[in-house]
Coordinates of C-alpha atoms in Angstrom, one line a residue:
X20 CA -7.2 10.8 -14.7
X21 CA -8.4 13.6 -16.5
X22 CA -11.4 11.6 -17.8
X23 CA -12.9 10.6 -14.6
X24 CA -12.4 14.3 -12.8
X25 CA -14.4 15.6 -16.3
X26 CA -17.1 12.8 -15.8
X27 CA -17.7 13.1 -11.7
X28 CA -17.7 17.4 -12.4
X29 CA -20.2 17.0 -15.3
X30 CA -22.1 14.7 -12.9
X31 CA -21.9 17.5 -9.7
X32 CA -22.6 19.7 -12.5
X33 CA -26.2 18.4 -13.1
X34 CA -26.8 17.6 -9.6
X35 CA -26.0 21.4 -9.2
X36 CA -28.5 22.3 -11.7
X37 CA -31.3 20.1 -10.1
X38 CA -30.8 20.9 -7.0
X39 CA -33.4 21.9 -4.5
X40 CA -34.0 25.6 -3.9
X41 CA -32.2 25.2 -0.9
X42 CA -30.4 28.6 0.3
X43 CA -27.2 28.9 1.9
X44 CA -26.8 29.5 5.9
X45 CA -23.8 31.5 6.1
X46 CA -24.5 31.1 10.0
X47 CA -24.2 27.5 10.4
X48 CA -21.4 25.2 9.8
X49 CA -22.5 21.1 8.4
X50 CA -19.8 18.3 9.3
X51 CA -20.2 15.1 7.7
X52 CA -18.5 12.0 9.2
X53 CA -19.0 8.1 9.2
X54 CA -17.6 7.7 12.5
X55 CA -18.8 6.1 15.5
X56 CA -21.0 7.8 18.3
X57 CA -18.1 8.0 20.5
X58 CA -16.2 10.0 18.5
X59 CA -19.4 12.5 17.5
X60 CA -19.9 13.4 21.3
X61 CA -16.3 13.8 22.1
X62 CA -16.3 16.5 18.7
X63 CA -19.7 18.0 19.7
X64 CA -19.4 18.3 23.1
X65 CA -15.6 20.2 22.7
X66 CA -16.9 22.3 19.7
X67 CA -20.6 23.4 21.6
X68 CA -18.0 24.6 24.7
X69 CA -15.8 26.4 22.9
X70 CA -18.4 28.2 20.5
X71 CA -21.4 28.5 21.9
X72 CA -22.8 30.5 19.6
X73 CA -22.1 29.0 16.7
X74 CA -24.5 26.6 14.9
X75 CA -22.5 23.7 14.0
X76 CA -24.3 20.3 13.0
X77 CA -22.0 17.2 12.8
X78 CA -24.3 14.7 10.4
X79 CA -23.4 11.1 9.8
X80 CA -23.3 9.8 6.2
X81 CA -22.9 6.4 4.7
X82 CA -21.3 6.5 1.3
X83 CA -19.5 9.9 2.4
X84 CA -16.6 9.1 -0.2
X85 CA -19.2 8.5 -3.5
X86 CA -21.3 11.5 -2.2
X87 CA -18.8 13.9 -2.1
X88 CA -18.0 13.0 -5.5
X89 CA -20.9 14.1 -6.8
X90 CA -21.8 17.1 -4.6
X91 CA -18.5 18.6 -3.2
X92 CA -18.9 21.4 -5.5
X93 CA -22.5 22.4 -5.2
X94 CA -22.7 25.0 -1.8
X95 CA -26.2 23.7 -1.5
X96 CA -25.7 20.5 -1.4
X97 CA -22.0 20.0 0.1
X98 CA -21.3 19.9 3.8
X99 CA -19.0 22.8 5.3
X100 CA -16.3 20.2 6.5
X101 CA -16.0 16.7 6.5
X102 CA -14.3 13.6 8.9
X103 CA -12.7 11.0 7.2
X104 CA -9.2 9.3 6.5
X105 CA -6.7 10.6 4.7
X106 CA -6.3 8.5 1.5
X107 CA -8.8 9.7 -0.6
X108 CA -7.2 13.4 -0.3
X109 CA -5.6 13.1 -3.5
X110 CA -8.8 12.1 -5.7
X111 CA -10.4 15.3 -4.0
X112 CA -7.9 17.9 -4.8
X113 CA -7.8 16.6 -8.2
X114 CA -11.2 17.4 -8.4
X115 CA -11.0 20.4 -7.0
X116 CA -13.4 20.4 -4.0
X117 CA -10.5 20.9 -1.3
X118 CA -9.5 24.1 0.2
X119 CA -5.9 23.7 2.2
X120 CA -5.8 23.7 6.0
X121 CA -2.9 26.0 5.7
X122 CA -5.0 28.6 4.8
X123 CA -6.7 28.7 8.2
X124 CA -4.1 27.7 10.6
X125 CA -0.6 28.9 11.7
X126 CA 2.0 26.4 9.9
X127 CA 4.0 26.4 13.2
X128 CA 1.5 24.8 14.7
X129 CA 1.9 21.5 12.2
X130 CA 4.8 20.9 14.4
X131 CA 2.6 19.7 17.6
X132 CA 1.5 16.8 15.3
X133 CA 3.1 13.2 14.6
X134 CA 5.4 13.1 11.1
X135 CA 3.7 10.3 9.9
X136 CA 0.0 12.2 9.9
X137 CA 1.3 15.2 8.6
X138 CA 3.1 13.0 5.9
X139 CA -0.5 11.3 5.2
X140 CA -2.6 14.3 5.0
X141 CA -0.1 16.3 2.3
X142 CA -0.7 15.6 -1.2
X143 CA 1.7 17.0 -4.1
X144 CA 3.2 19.6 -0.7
X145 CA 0.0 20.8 0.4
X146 CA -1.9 19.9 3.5
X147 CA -5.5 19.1 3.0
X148 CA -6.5 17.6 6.1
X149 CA -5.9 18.5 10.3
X150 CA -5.2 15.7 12.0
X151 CA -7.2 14.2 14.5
X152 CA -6.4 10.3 15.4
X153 CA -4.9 7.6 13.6
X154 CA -5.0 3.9 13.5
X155 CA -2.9 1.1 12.3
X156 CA -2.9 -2.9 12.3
X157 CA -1.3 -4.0 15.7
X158 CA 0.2 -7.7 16.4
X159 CA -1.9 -9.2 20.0
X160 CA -1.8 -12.3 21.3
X161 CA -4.0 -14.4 24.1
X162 CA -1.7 -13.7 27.1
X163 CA -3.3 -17.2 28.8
X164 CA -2.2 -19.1 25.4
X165 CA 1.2 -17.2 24.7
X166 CA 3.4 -16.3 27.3
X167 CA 5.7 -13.0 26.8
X168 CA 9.0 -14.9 26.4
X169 CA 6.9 -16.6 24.1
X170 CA 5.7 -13.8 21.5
X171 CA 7.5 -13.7 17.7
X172 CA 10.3 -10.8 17.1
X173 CA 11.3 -12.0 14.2
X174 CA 9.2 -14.0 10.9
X175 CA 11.2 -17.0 11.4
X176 CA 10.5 -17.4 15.2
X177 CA 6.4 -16.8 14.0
X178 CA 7.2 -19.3 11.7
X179 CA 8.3 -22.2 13.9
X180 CA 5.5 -21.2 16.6
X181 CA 2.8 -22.0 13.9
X182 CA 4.4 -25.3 13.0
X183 CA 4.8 -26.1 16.6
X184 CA 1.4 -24.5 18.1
X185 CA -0.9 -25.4 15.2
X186 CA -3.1 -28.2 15.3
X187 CA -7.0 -29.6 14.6
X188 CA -8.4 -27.5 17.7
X189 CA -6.1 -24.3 17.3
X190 CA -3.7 -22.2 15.5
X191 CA -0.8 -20.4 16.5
X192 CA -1.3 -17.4 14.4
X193 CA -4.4 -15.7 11.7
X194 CA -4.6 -13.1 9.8
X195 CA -6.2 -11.5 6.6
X196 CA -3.1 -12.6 4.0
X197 CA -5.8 -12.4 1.0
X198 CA -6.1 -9.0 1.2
X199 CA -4.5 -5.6 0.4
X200 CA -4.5 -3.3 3.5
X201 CA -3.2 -6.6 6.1
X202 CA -1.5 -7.5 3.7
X203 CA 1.2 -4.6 2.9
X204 CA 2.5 -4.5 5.9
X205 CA 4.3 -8.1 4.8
X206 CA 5.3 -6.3 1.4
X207 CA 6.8 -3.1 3.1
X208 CA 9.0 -5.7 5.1
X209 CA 10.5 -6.5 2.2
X210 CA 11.0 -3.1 1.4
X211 CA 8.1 -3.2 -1.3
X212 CA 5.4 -1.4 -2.3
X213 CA 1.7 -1.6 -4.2
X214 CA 2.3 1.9 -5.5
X215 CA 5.1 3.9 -6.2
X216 CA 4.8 7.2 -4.9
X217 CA 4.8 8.6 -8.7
X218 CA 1.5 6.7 -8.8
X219 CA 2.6 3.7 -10.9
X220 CA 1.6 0.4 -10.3
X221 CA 4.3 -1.7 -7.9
X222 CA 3.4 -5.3 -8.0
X223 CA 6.0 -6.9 -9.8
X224 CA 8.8 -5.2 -8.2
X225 CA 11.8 -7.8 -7.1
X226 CA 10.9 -6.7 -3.4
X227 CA 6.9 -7.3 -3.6
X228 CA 7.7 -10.8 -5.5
X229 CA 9.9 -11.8 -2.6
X230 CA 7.4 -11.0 -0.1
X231 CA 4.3 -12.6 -1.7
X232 CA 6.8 -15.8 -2.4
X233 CA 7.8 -15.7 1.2
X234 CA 4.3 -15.6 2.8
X235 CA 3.7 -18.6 1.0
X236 CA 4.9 -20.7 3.8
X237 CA 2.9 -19.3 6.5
X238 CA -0.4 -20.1 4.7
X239 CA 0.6 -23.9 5.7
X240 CA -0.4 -23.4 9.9
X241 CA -3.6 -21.1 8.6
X242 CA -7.3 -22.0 7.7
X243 CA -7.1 -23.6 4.5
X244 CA -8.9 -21.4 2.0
X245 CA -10.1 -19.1 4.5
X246 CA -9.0 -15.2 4.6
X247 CA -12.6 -12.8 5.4
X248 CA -12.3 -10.8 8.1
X249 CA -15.5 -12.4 10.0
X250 CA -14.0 -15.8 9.9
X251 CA -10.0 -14.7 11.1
X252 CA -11.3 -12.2 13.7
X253 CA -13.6 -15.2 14.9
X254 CA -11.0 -17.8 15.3
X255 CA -9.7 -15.0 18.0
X256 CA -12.7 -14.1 19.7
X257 CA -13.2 -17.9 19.9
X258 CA -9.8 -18.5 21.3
X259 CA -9.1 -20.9 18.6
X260 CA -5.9 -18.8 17.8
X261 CA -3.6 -17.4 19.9
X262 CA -2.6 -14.4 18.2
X263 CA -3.3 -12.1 15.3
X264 CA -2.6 -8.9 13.4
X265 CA -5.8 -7.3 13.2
X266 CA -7.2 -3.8 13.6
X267 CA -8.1 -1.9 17.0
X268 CA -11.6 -1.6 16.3
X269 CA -11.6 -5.8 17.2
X270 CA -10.4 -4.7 20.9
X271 CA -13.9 -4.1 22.5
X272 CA -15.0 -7.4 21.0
X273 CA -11.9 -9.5 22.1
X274 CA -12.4 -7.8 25.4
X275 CA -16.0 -8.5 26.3
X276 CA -15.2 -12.1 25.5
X277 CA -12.7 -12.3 28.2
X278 CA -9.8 -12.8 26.4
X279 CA -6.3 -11.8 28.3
X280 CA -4.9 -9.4 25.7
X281 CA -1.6 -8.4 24.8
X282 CA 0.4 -5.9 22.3
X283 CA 3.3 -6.6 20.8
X284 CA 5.8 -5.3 18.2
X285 CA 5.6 -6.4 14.8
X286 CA 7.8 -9.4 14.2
X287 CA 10.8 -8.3 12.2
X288 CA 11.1 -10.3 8.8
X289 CA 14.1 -11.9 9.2
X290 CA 15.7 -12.1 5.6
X291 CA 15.9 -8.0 5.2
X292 CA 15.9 -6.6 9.0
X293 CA 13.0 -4.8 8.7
X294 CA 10.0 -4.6 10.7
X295 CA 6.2 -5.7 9.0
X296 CA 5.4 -1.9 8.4
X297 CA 1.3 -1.6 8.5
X298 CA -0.5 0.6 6.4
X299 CA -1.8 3.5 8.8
X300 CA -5.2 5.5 8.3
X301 CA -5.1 9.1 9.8
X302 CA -8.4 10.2 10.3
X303 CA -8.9 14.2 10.6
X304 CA -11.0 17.0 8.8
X305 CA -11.1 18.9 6.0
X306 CA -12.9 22.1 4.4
X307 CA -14.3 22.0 1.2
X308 CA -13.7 24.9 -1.4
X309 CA -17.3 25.6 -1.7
X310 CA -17.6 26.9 2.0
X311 CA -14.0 28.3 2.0
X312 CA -15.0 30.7 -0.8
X313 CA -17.4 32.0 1.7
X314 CA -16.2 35.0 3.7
X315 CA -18.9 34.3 6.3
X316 CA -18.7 30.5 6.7
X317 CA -14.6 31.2 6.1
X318 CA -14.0 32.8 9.7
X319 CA -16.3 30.2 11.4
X320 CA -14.2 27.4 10.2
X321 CA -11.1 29.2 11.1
X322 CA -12.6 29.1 14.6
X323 CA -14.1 25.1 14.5
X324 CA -10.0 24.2 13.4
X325 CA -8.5 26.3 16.0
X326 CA -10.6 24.4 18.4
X327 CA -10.0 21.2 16.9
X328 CA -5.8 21.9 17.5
X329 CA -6.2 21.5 21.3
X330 CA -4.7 18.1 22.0
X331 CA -7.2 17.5 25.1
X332 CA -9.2 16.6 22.4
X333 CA -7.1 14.1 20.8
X334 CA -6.9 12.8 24.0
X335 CA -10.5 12.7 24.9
X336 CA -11.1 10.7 21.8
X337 CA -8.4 8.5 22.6
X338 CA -10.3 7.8 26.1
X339 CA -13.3 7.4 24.5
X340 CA -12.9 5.4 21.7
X341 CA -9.5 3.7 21.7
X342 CA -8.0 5.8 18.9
X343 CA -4.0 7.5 18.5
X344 CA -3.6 11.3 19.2
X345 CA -1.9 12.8 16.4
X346 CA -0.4 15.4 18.7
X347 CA 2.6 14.7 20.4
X348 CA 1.6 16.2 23.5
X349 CA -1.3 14.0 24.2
X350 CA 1.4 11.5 25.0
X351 CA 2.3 13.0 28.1
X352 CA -1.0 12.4 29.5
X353 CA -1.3 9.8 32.2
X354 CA -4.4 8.3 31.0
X355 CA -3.2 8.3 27.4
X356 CA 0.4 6.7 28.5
X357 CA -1.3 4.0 30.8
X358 CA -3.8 2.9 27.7
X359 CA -2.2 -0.5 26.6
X360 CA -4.0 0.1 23.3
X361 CA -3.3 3.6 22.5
X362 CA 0.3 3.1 23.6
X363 CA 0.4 0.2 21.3
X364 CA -0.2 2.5 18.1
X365 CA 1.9 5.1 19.2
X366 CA 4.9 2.6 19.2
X367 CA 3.1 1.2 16.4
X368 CA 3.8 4.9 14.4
X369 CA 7.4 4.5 14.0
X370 CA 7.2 2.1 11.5
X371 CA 3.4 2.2 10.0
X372 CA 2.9 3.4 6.7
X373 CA 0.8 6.2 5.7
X374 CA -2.0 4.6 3.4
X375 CA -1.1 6.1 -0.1
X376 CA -3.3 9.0 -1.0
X377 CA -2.9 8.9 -4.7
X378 CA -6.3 8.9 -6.7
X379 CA -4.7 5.4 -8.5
X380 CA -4.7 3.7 -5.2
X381 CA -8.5 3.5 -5.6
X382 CA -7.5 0.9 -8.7
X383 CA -4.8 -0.9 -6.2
X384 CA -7.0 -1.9 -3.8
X385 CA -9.0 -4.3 -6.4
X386 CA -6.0 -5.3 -8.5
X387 CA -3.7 -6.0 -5.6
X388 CA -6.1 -7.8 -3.8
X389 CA -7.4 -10.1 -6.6
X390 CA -3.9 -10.6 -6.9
X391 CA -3.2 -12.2 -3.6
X392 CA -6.5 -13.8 -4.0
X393 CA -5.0 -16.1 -7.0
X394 CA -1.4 -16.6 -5.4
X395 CA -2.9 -17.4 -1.8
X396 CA -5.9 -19.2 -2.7
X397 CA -6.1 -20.6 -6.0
X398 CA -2.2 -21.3 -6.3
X399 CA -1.2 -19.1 -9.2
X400 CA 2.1 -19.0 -9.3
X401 CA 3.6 -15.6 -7.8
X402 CA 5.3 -14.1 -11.0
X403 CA 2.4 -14.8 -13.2
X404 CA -0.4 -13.5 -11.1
X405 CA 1.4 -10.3 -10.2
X406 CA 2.3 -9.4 -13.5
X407 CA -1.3 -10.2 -14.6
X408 CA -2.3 -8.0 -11.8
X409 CA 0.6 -5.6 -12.9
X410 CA -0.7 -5.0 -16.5
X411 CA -4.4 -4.7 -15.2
X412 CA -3.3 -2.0 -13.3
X413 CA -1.7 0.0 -15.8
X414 CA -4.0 -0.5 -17.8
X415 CA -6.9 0.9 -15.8
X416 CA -4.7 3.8 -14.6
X417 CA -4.3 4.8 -18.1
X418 CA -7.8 4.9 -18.5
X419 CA -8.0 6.5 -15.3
X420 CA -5.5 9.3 -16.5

């Protein structure tokens, strides 16, 4: 790892050395985010009431990730703060660019918040990120195709409805099995993992085999050589298949096409007794070393995150864009508890997992991905592909190290 931190600091290096002559406002605060306009107002609005007299400028940028790589440490080139999910925290403090939230907030108040964000945004025990909203892959279902008495609670019942609801006009049941993030959820069933949490590669553990072997079946009653996310999420617009795990951001689409949704539980797999366990993003904000070393610009985000802890605004963005308070008092809100959606994730939380924030997981993504892309699709069998897709790992982490 020590390789790439050296290369992406000799790159911020230069880019700090050719920077424009641009001078430092110690009087105004920049936010970058790649979130959606919802979300912006709901932020602006709450932070222009609250602090009226601050100049704060929330900036959307594409590529956030790969541009903070390169300028995190220049002050003229860096934002103040960014908005972003949690998992690339670990690459970040690596690097160095990170300042902790601890250092601006009361600990005590960590407590308001939902274990699993905390859990997310805390790399090697400290916390780098505050919270905002989270989101997780949810199981829903056509309401006018499947009936509640109907709906899966176990892999074996799912199972039998695709067999016996599956045919040349429909299909009982889609979803991404070809890739990574939809896909863990099936391998935490089993009580695997991609990752070890020591940031070793996982894919040929006896619990990861078993679940790839065991998904096997269920690619029988889906699309034959068919895993993108346009073409699954279209079969469900479309109606052509009565349920799905998919994200929340498919709601408004399923929605405005009429569809009679429903939320349910995740099927529990029925060979270990645990629940499909969904990766979970947590999406919050973090300060960046280069404006925490700032005395001026150190108070005014001390004020922006002591806003930003008021959980009427996790609950605004909740109302506005369909997203999961991380506080635990936003749940005693009456919108918040009679939003089918956001009550989903909430229920949802108890068994999602925290998308791993080690800097190897970047690797995982690809390997474990291209894994289940020869196993699902071009029938490689199961213990040769992942331990082809174990090695490549290791090996790139090594290089990585």
């Amino acid at each position: 790892m020590k390789k790439i931190i050296l290369l992406i600091l000799s790159v911020a290096t230069f880019f700090t050395l050719v920077a424009c002559n641009n001078t430092v406002n110690d009087n105004k605060i920049v936010i970058w985010h790649d979130k959606e306009q919802a979300i912006e107002d709901v932020l602006r609005v709450a932070l222009q009431n609250a602090l009226p007299d601050l100049d704060i400028e929330l900036v959307r940028r594409e590529s956030l990730t790969d541009t903070l790589k390169l300028v995190g440490n220049n002050p003229t080139a860096a934002p103040d703060m960014y908005i972003f999910a949690h998992d690339k925290i670990g690459l970040f403090a690596e690097i160095g660019i990170l300042a902790p939230i601890t250092d601006f907030i009361d600990e005590e108040v960590l407590l308001e918040y939902l274990d699993l964000t905390i859990e997310a945004a805390t790399y090697n025990g400290t916390l780098y990120q505050l919270p905002l909203y989270f989101e997780t892959l949810l199981f829903m279902y056509n309401k006018d195709r499947l009936s509640l008495d109907q709906v899966p609670t176990t892999t074996e019942e799912l199972y039998e409805y695709m067999k016996n609801n599956t045919d040349s006009r429909r299909y009982g049941f889609v979803e991404q099995h070809s890739n990574a993030y939809y896909s863990a959820g099936w391998i935490h069933g089993f009580g695997g993992k991609i990752l070890n949490d020591d940031g070793t590669p996982a894919l040929t553990d006896e619990n990861t085999l078993r679940a790839l072997e065991y998904k096997l079946k269920f690619l029988n009653y889906m699309p034959s050589g068919q895993a993108e996310y346009a073409t699954i999420n279209t079969l469900f617009f479309e109606k052509r298949a009565n349920s799905i795990i998919a994200g929340p951001w498919i709601v408004p689409t399923v929605r405005e096409r009429g569809i009679n949704l429903g939320f349910a539980p995740m099927p529990v797999v029925s060979e270990t007794g645990l629940p499909i366990a969904p990766y979970a993003g947590i999406q919050g904000i973090h300060v960046l070393n280069v404006a925490a070393n700032n005395p001026v610009k150190r108070v005014h985000i001390q004020s922006i995150l002591n806003v930003l802890i008021d959980p009427q605004i996790s609950i605004d963005l909740a109302l506005a864009s369909g997203v999961a308070p991380a506080h635990h008092a936003a749940y005693l809100d009456e919108n918040i508890l009679n939003d089918e959606l956001v009550m989903a994730m909430h229920q949802a939380a108890s068994n999602a997992v925290p998308m791993p924030n080690l800097p190897e997981m970047d690797i995982m993504w690809l390997t474990a991905s291209d894994m289940l892309v020869q196993i699902n699709l071009r029938g490689v069998n199961v213990l040769e592909a992942a331990t082809a897709a174990q090695k490549r790992s290791e090996e790139l982490i090594d290089m990585m190290r």
